[in-house]
């Protein structure tokens, strides 16, 4: 399976041990941790997590590089959806992303997420993709809507935030068939 994805401006590739210190530089910034569930992850935890990705055939998470510099990561974990016995396995995946705010607002996260979505549907055979975020995380909401994902759940006060308390969360979904329709009609850029 292809382990490198290229977009117009970016290269997505597996995370290496030596990337972790660079990832920590932006991942520990308050404006980033503010929206993360795993906000206390230290370098050792991340190093182990990224090593486990390399050994996990269902985990397709990658570093996103711009001219060789890691500016973010996009996670993609394939799993079984919900269903009774006989359900085809490994057809659903969850996507997530964390980017360096120093490179924010230039469409890099959107470009990388689009590449990962195309990879999931076109290469990995994923049938349904999901993503979740805090409703107040407006940049994240914007990315999910720009890439054509559908808001499927508005969970009222379903999520704990350490500064804000109980807050609303959103869940988004997208089917492979919807993606193909949207890309072929030009509603979503590839
Ligand atoms: C969310 C995040 C990935 C965005 O990265 P980015 O490279 O700036 O994303 P892009 O430039 O591709 O797109 C961001 C969009 O959000 C918009 N945006 C940014 N801040 C916003 C705000 N406060 N309110 C509304 N829209 C906002 C931008 O204008 C842009 O939309 P546009 O293209 O229509 O102008 C990055 O800020 C991040 O990693 N944040 C912390 C971690 C996180 O929240 N991860 C997601 C958890 S669900």
XYZ file of N, CA and C and ligand atoms in Angstrom:
618
model
N 0.846 -1.203 0.000
C 0.000 0.000 0.000
C 0.879 1.249 0.000
N 0.471 2.226 -0.781
C 1.252 3.460 -0.889
C 1.382 4.137 0.471
N 2.602 4.539 0.819
C 2.822 5.146 2.132
C 3.142 6.629 2.020
N 3.060 7.185 0.814
C 3.298 8.616 0.638
C 2.191 9.178 -0.249
N 1.624 10.293 0.185
C 0.610 10.955 -0.628
C 1.123 12.343 -0.986
N 0.892 12.763 -2.206
C 1.346 14.087 -2.627
C 0.159 14.929 -3.031
N 0.186 16.188 -2.618
C -0.817 17.145 -3.070
C -0.066 18.240 -3.811
N -0.790 19.270 -4.196
C -0.121 20.364 -4.918
C 1.048 20.931 -4.107
N 0.845 21.125 -2.786
C 1.883 21.801 -1.985
C 2.526 20.920 -0.921
N 1.932 19.769 -0.651
C 2.300 19.004 0.539
C 2.674 17.563 0.217
N 3.436 16.966 1.131
C 3.696 15.521 1.076
C 3.242 14.932 2.404
N 2.435 13.879 2.327
C 2.017 13.146 3.526
C 2.810 11.843 3.545
N 3.435 11.568 4.689
C 4.268 10.362 4.781
C 4.235 9.871 6.235
N 4.686 8.633 6.483
C 4.666 8.124 7.859
C 5.512 8.996 8.788
N 5.102 9.059 10.042
C 5.871 9.802 11.052
C 7.061 8.953 11.482
N 8.230 9.607 11.555
C 9.443 8.929 12.019
C 9.736 9.385 13.437
N 10.550 8.602 14.136
C 10.928 8.955 15.512
C 11.420 10.403 15.615
N 12.255 10.783 14.644
C 12.877 12.112 14.735
C 11.890 13.248 14.477
N 10.668 12.935 14.032
C 9.649 13.980 13.828
C 8.995 14.402 15.131
N 9.092 13.548 16.151
C 8.258 13.770 17.333
C 8.605 15.081 18.046
N 9.888 15.414 18.143
C 10.249 16.675 18.803
C 9.680 17.869 18.039
N 9.714 17.789 16.736
C 9.136 18.867 15.905
C 7.609 18.936 16.125
N 6.957 17.792 16.169
C 5.508 17.778 16.400
C 5.191 18.401 17.765
N 6.026 18.068 18.761
C 5.791 18.605 20.111
C 5.882 20.133 20.132
N 6.715 20.715 19.250
C 6.881 22.180 19.249
C 5.541 22.896 19.076
N 4.701 22.379 18.172
C 3.416 23.078 17.983
C 2.273 22.409 18.741
N 2.414 21.094 18.970
C 1.311 20.369 19.616
C 1.109 20.790 21.071
N 2.133 21.387 21.669
C 2.033 21.820 23.065
C 1.610 23.288 23.187
N 1.406 23.962 22.059
C 0.982 25.365 22.143
C -0.450 25.436 22.660
N -0.742 26.436 23.525
C -2.071 26.479 24.144
C -3.216 26.546 23.148
N -3.012 27.263 22.013
C -4.117 27.363 21.045
C -4.365 26.030 20.328
N -3.384 25.118 20.420
C -3.583 23.778 19.841
C -4.184 22.848 20.893
N -3.548 22.783 22.074
C -4.048 21.845 23.104
C -5.476 22.199 23.518
N -5.851 23.457 23.354
C -7.204 23.900 23.739
C -8.280 22.993 23.155
N -8.017 22.443 21.942
C -9.072 21.670 21.276
C -8.780 20.167 21.212
N -7.705 19.752 21.880
C -7.361 18.326 21.815
C -7.972 17.558 22.983
N -8.344 16.319 22.740
C -8.800 15.464 23.838
C -7.587 14.981 24.615
N -6.542 14.594 23.908
C -5.326 14.079 24.524
C -4.358 15.253 24.671
N -4.658 16.176 25.591
C -3.859 17.398 25.632
C -2.570 17.242 26.426
N -2.480 16.155 27.226
C -1.305 15.993 28.090
C -0.250 15.068 27.482
N -0.407 14.675 26.216
C 0.541 13.715 25.616
C 1.958 14.291 25.632
N 2.910 13.528 26.190
C 4.298 13.999 26.158
C 5.035 13.323 24.994
N 6.320 13.702 24.830
C 7.071 13.208 23.669
C 7.163 11.690 23.681
N 7.359 11.113 24.853
C 7.497 9.658 24.929
C 6.197 8.969 24.531
N 5.079 9.499 25.032
C 3.773 8.924 24.644
C 3.589 9.005 23.122
N 3.900 10.169 22.565
C 3.708 10.339 21.106
C 4.621 9.425 20.304
N 5.886 9.303 20.788
C 6.830 8.438 20.061
C 6.292 7.008 20.019
N 5.818 6.544 21.190
C 5.270 5.178 21.243
C 4.032 5.071 20.362
N 3.189 6.092 20.394
C 1.951 6.028 19.608
C 2.281 5.949 18.120
N 3.220 6.809 17.680
C 3.557 6.805 16.248
C 4.265 5.523 15.855
N 5.047 4.918 16.775
C 5.646 3.607 16.456
C 4.543 2.565 16.296
N 3.513 2.653 17.138
C 2.432 1.662 17.049
C 1.672 1.816 15.726
N 1.617 3.043 15.215
C 0.947 3.276 13.921
C 1.656 2.470 12.825
N 2.996 2.479 12.889
C 3.779 1.788 11.849
C 3.465 0.295 11.823
N 3.078 -0.253 12.992
C 2.813 -1.702 13.080
C 1.339 -2.050 12.930
N 0.499 -1.041 12.760
C -0.944 -1.293 12.765
C -1.496 -1.141 11.346
N -1.913 -2.231 10.723
C -2.381 -2.129 9.332
C -3.667 -1.314 9.191
N -4.359 -1.063 10.311
C -5.593 -0.273 10.233
C -5.359 1.208 10.511
N -4.122 1.553 10.829
C -3.852 2.959 11.154
C -3.012 3.582 10.042
N -3.599 4.545 9.360
C -2.958 5.153 8.185
C -2.563 6.600 8.452
N -2.401 6.946 9.710
C -2.077 8.319 10.089
C -0.705 8.711 9.547
N -0.553 9.990 9.213
C 0.694 10.436 8.572
C 1.068 11.842 9.008
N 2.367 12.138 8.810
C 2.857 13.508 8.948
C 2.564 14.253 7.656
N 2.353 15.556 7.788
C 2.158 16.406 6.616
C 3.365 17.336 6.536
N 4.057 17.304 5.413
C 5.255 18.134 5.292
C 5.104 19.164 4.176
N 5.720 20.318 4.451
C 5.765 21.420 3.489
C 7.247 21.710 3.264
N 7.728 21.506 2.074
C 9.168 21.670 1.780
C 10.027 20.931 2.809
N 9.606 19.743 3.197
C 10.381 18.902 4.112
C 10.121 19.148 5.592
N 9.408 20.233 5.940
C 9.124 20.538 7.351
C 7.768 19.951 7.749
N 7.739 19.254 8.890
C 6.452 18.732 9.367
C 5.618 19.906 9.877
N 4.446 20.118 9.263
C 3.570 21.224 9.702
C 2.273 20.701 10.319
N 2.106 19.375 10.313
C 0.881 18.844 10.898
C 0.843 17.330 10.768
N -0.216 16.787 11.315
C -0.461 15.347 11.163
C -1.943 15.152 10.840
N -2.213 14.131 10.062
C -3.603 13.729 9.805
C -3.723 12.279 10.238
N -4.702 12.007 11.094
C -4.904 10.618 11.531
C -6.035 9.983 10.736
N -5.904 8.692 10.500
C -6.971 7.940 9.836
C -6.922 6.512 10.373
N -7.946 6.155 11.116
C -7.977 4.809 11.708
C -9.209 4.073 11.206
N -8.957 2.939 10.582
C -10.035 2.124 10.007
C -10.533 1.155 11.079
N -11.849 1.002 11.148
C -12.424 0.080 12.143
C -13.737 -0.487 11.608
N -14.337 -1.363 12.400
C -15.647 -1.888 12.018
C -16.706 -0.845 12.374
N -17.727 -0.748 11.575
C -18.837 0.129 11.929
C -19.763 -0.591 12.893
N -21.000 -0.138 12.948
C -21.977 -0.775 13.834
C -22.809 -1.753 13.012
N -23.066 -2.950 13.534
C -23.907 -3.852 12.761
C -23.988 -5.248 13.328
N -24.865 -6.019 12.764
C -25.095 -7.392 13.202
C -24.070 -8.318 12.541
N -23.989 -9.577 13.001
C -23.050 -10.523 12.386
C -23.250 -10.577 10.873
N -22.144 -10.690 10.174
C -22.204 -10.705 8.715
C -21.822 -9.371 8.114
N -21.715 -8.360 8.987
C -21.337 -7.032 8.482
C -19.921 -7.076 7.898
N -19.721 -6.542 6.719
C -18.353 -6.490 6.179
C -17.445 -5.723 7.150
N -16.285 -6.296 7.485
C -15.409 -5.628 8.458
C -14.606 -4.486 7.836
N -14.112 -3.632 8.739
C -13.136 -2.593 8.366
C -13.595 -1.721 7.193
N -14.815 -1.223 7.290
C -15.305 -0.374 6.202
C -15.519 1.066 6.661
N -15.276 1.317 7.956
C -15.481 2.670 8.472
C -14.144 3.208 8.976
N -13.975 4.515 8.933
C -12.719 5.102 9.428
C -13.003 6.452 10.047
N -12.160 6.815 11.008
C -12.271 8.129 11.644
C -11.055 8.959 11.263
N -11.311 10.202 10.916
C -10.219 11.098 10.512
C -10.052 12.212 11.539
N -8.809 12.670 11.731
C -8.525 13.782 12.641
C -7.296 14.533 12.152
N -7.024 15.683 12.736
C -5.899 16.497 12.219
C -5.461 17.488 13.285
N -4.144 17.732 13.282
C -3.552 18.737 14.168
C -2.473 19.442 13.351
N -2.562 20.769 13.271
C -1.597 21.519 12.455
C -0.934 22.628 13.262
N 0.261 22.999 12.812
C 1.027 24.073 13.438
C 0.360 25.410 13.121
N -0.082 26.155 14.158
C -0.737 27.446 13.887
C 0.166 28.440 13.162
N 1.481 28.238 13.247
C 2.387 29.146 12.525
C 2.142 29.074 11.012
N 1.543 27.986 10.554
C 1.254 27.824 9.124
C -0.263 27.820 8.878
N -1.009 28.321 9.856
C -2.474 28.239 9.773
C -3.080 29.203 8.758
N -4.317 28.924 8.393
C -5.088 29.839 7.555
C -4.670 29.880 6.097
N -3.823 28.931 5.700
C -3.395 28.926 4.285
C -3.933 27.718 3.539
N -4.882 27.027 4.164
C -5.520 25.902 3.479
C -4.746 24.597 3.529
N -3.666 24.559 4.319
C -2.866 23.330 4.342
C -3.637 22.163 4.969
N -4.311 22.425 6.084
C -5.044 21.321 6.724
C -6.123 20.790 5.780
N -6.828 21.700 5.146
C -7.884 21.281 4.216
C -7.301 20.438 3.083
N -6.169 20.895 2.545
C -5.535 20.174 1.427
C -5.101 18.766 1.857
N -4.542 18.669 3.057
C -4.085 17.357 3.540
C -5.272 16.443 3.866
N -6.311 17.015 4.451
C -7.495 16.201 4.794
C -8.157 15.687 3.512
N -8.227 16.524 2.496
C -8.801 16.062 1.218
C -7.993 14.900 0.644
N -6.664 14.993 0.754
C -5.821 13.908 0.229
C -6.067 12.618 1.006
N -6.226 12.752 2.321
C -6.444 11.551 3.135
C -7.829 10.955 2.866
N -8.802 11.808 2.644
C -10.149 11.302 2.323
C -10.107 10.526 1.002
N -9.448 11.099 0.008
C -9.346 10.414 -1.295
C -8.643 9.074 -1.129
N -7.588 9.063 -0.323
C -6.844 7.820 -0.067
C -7.760 6.779 0.586
N -8.507 7.232 1.593
C -9.390 6.305 2.331
C -10.423 5.674 1.388
N -11.044 6.497 0.574
C -12.118 5.981 -0.278
C -11.577 5.264 -1.524
N -10.553 5.843 -2.140
C -10.110 5.311 -3.432
C -9.146 4.138 -3.284
N -8.318 4.154 -2.208
C -7.273 3.132 -2.091
C -7.545 2.122 -0.995
N -8.114 2.585 0.119
C -8.272 1.682 1.271
C -9.631 0.982 1.291
N -10.520 1.386 0.431
C -11.829 0.736 0.374
C -12.751 1.101 1.519
N -12.486 2.243 2.150
C -13.378 2.704 3.220
C -14.729 3.071 2.613
N -15.803 2.744 3.323
C -17.155 3.023 2.822
C -17.762 4.264 3.469
N -17.357 4.467 4.753
C -17.933 5.588 5.508
C -16.853 6.187 6.399
N -16.786 7.509 6.355
C -15.762 8.232 7.115
C -16.461 9.105 8.157
N -15.888 9.191 9.354
C -16.471 10.052 10.386
C -15.401 10.967 10.974
N -15.867 12.034 11.601
C -14.956 12.946 12.310
C -15.770 13.633 13.398
N -15.097 13.990 14.464
C -15.801 14.685 15.545
C -15.011 15.906 15.981
N -15.718 16.899 16.522
C -15.015 18.079 17.045
C -15.907 18.799 18.054
N -15.279 19.634 18.867
C -16.056 20.544 19.699
C -16.785 21.525 18.780
N -18.038 21.833 19.100
C -18.802 22.774 18.269
C -18.147 24.154 18.236
N -17.438 24.512 19.294
C -16.794 25.834 19.349
C -15.473 25.885 18.591
N -15.009 24.761 18.084
C -13.751 24.740 17.342
C -14.056 25.120 15.885
N -14.200 26.427 15.671
C -14.731 26.908 14.394
C -13.833 26.576 13.199
N -12.499 26.593 13.413
C -11.605 26.262 12.295
C -11.807 24.804 11.880
N -11.976 23.934 12.867
C -12.178 22.520 12.560
C -13.521 22.287 11.872
N -14.543 22.950 12.379
C -15.872 22.845 11.750
C -15.777 23.290 10.289
N -15.055 24.385 10.078
C -14.933 24.927 8.718
C -14.252 23.914 7.792
N -13.182 23.271 8.280
C -12.489 22.280 7.451
C -13.455 21.162 7.070
N -14.181 20.640 8.054
C -15.064 19.496 7.779
C -16.138 19.880 6.771
N -16.611 21.118 6.856
C -17.649 21.526 5.914
C -17.045 21.827 4.542
N -15.833 22.395 4.530
C -15.182 22.660 3.221
C -14.920 21.370 2.453
N -14.565 20.292 3.168
C -14.256 19.044 2.449
C -15.520 18.250 2.121
N -16.664 18.780 2.499
C -17.922 18.167 2.080
C -18.494 17.156 3.054
N -18.012 17.168 4.315
C -18.593 16.212 5.269
C -19.933 16.755 5.781
N -20.801 15.830 6.178
C -22.173 16.163 6.571
C -22.280 16.107 8.097
N -22.801 17.170 8.695
C -22.985 17.137 10.148
C -24.138 16.189 10.478
N -23.815 15.126 11.203
C -24.825 14.095 11.476
C -25.328 14.150 12.899
N -24.528 14.756 13.757
C -24.963 14.822 15.148
C -24.519 16.134 15.769
N -25.449 16.785 16.440
C -25.100 17.912 17.297
C -25.398 17.428 18.711
N -24.352 17.066 19.411
C -24.536 16.545 20.767
C -24.578 17.700 21.761
N -25.727 17.921 22.349
C -25.875 19.049 23.273
C -25.175 18.715 24.594
N -24.167 19.529 24.912
C -23.365 19.339 26.140
C -22.906 17.884 26.301
N -22.458 17.297 25.199
C -22.016 15.892 25.275
C -20.515 15.760 25.504
N -19.797 16.910 25.565
C -18.340 16.847 25.585
C -17.784 17.697 26.730
N -16.783 17.170 27.398
C -16.155 17.906 28.491
C -14.967 18.697 27.974
N -14.925 19.980 28.374
C -13.783 20.830 28.027
C -13.257 21.416 29.331
N -11.932 21.350 29.526
C -11.431 21.687 30.865
C -11.541 23.171 31.230
N -11.654 24.069 30.236
C -11.879 25.489 30.576
C -13.364 25.834 30.535
N -14.083 25.216 29.602
C -15.464 25.641 29.325
C -16.520 24.780 29.998
N -16.106 23.634 30.538
C -17.079 22.718 31.153
C -17.767 21.864 30.101
N -19.045 21.529 30.337
C -19.793 20.715 29.366
C -20.180 21.569 28.174
N -19.750 21.157 27.007
C -20.020 21.930 25.789
C -20.571 21.009 24.705
N -21.053 21.620 23.635
C -21.629 20.843 22.538
C -20.528 20.242 21.648
N -20.838 19.095 21.079
C -19.923 18.453 20.129
C -20.658 18.149 18.833
N -19.896 18.088 17.757
C -20.466 17.712 16.457
C -19.820 16.420 15.971
N -20.609 15.615 15.287
C -20.067 14.466 14.576
C -20.425 14.615 13.101
N -19.441 14.348 12.260
C -19.642 14.454 10.809
C -19.475 13.084 10.162
N -20.118 12.891 9.023
C -19.990 11.639 8.283
C -19.947 11.908 6.789
N -19.409 10.940 6.069
C -19.359 11.030 4.597
C -19.244 9.615 4.048
N -20.055 9.312 3.061
C -19.987 8.000 2.403
C -19.125 8.086 1.150
N -18.510 6.965 0.805
C -17.690 6.926 -0.415
C -18.519 7.352 -1.631
N -19.768 6.899 -1.691
C -20.607 7.227 -2.855
C -20.868 8.734 -2.920
N -21.055 9.347 -1.752
C -21.286 10.799 -1.724
C -20.023 11.542 -2.185
N -18.884 11.029 -1.726
C -17.604 11.646 -2.101
C -17.402 11.584 -3.612
N -17.680 10.403 -4.169
C -17.473 10.251 -5.626
C -18.404 11.186 -6.388
N -19.619 11.287 -5.899
C -20.592 12.157 -6.571
C -20.127 13.614 -6.471
N -19.664 13.995 -5.271
C -19.247 15.386 -5.057
C -17.996 15.721 -5.869
N -17.060 14.782 -5.959
C -15.832 15.093 -6.700
C -16.088 15.092 -8.209
N -16.935 14.152 -8.662
C -17.154 14.114 -10.114
C -17.967 15.319 -10.572
N -18.801 15.866 -9.685
C -19.578 17.039 -10.097
C -18.844 18.339 -9.771
N -17.606 18.209 -9.199
C -16.806 19.401 -8.937
C -17.199 20.151 -7.679
N -18.078 19.556 -6.838
C -18.489 20.243 -5.609
C -17.397 20.206 -4.553
N -16.483 19.240 -4.661
C -15.354 19.174 -3.736
C -14.098 19.062 -4.580
N -13.072 19.832 -4.194
C -11.804 19.755 -4.917
C -11.063 18.508 -4.498
N -10.339 17.903 -5.380
C -9.509 16.748 -5.006
C -8.129 17.221 -4.663
C -8.018 23.319 12.997
C -6.689 23.381 12.286
C -6.310 21.986 11.813
C -6.804 24.343 11.082
O -5.583 24.325 10.338
P -5.376 25.331 9.104
O -4.173 24.894 8.340
O -5.427 26.724 9.602
O -6.680 25.034 8.248
P -7.107 25.628 6.819
O -6.301 26.847 6.512
O -7.083 24.505 5.846
O -8.646 26.002 7.032
C -9.069 26.673 8.176
C -10.404 27.314 7.908
O -10.963 27.698 9.163
C -11.216 29.081 9.136
N -11.050 29.566 10.494
C -9.914 29.624 11.205
N -10.180 30.146 12.420
C -11.508 30.387 12.453
C -12.387 30.935 13.417
N -11.956 31.303 14.622
N -13.708 31.061 13.107
C -14.161 30.676 11.897
N -13.370 30.152 10.928
C -12.060 30.018 11.215
C -10.235 29.651 8.145
O -10.645 30.926 7.695
C -10.289 28.577 7.071
O -11.472 28.655 6.319
P -11.532 29.407 4.863
O -10.611 28.650 3.973
O -12.959 29.322 4.477
O -11.050 30.803 5.088
C -5.565 23.929 13.200
O -5.909 25.208 13.625
C -5.328 23.075 14.431
O -4.593 22.121 14.362
N -5.962 23.436 15.557
C -5.713 22.770 16.829
C -6.023 21.296 16.828
C -7.424 21.010 16.369
O -8.340 21.768 16.620
N -7.560 19.885 15.678
C -8.871 19.432 15.261
C -9.537 18.738 16.402
S -11.192 18.275 15.949
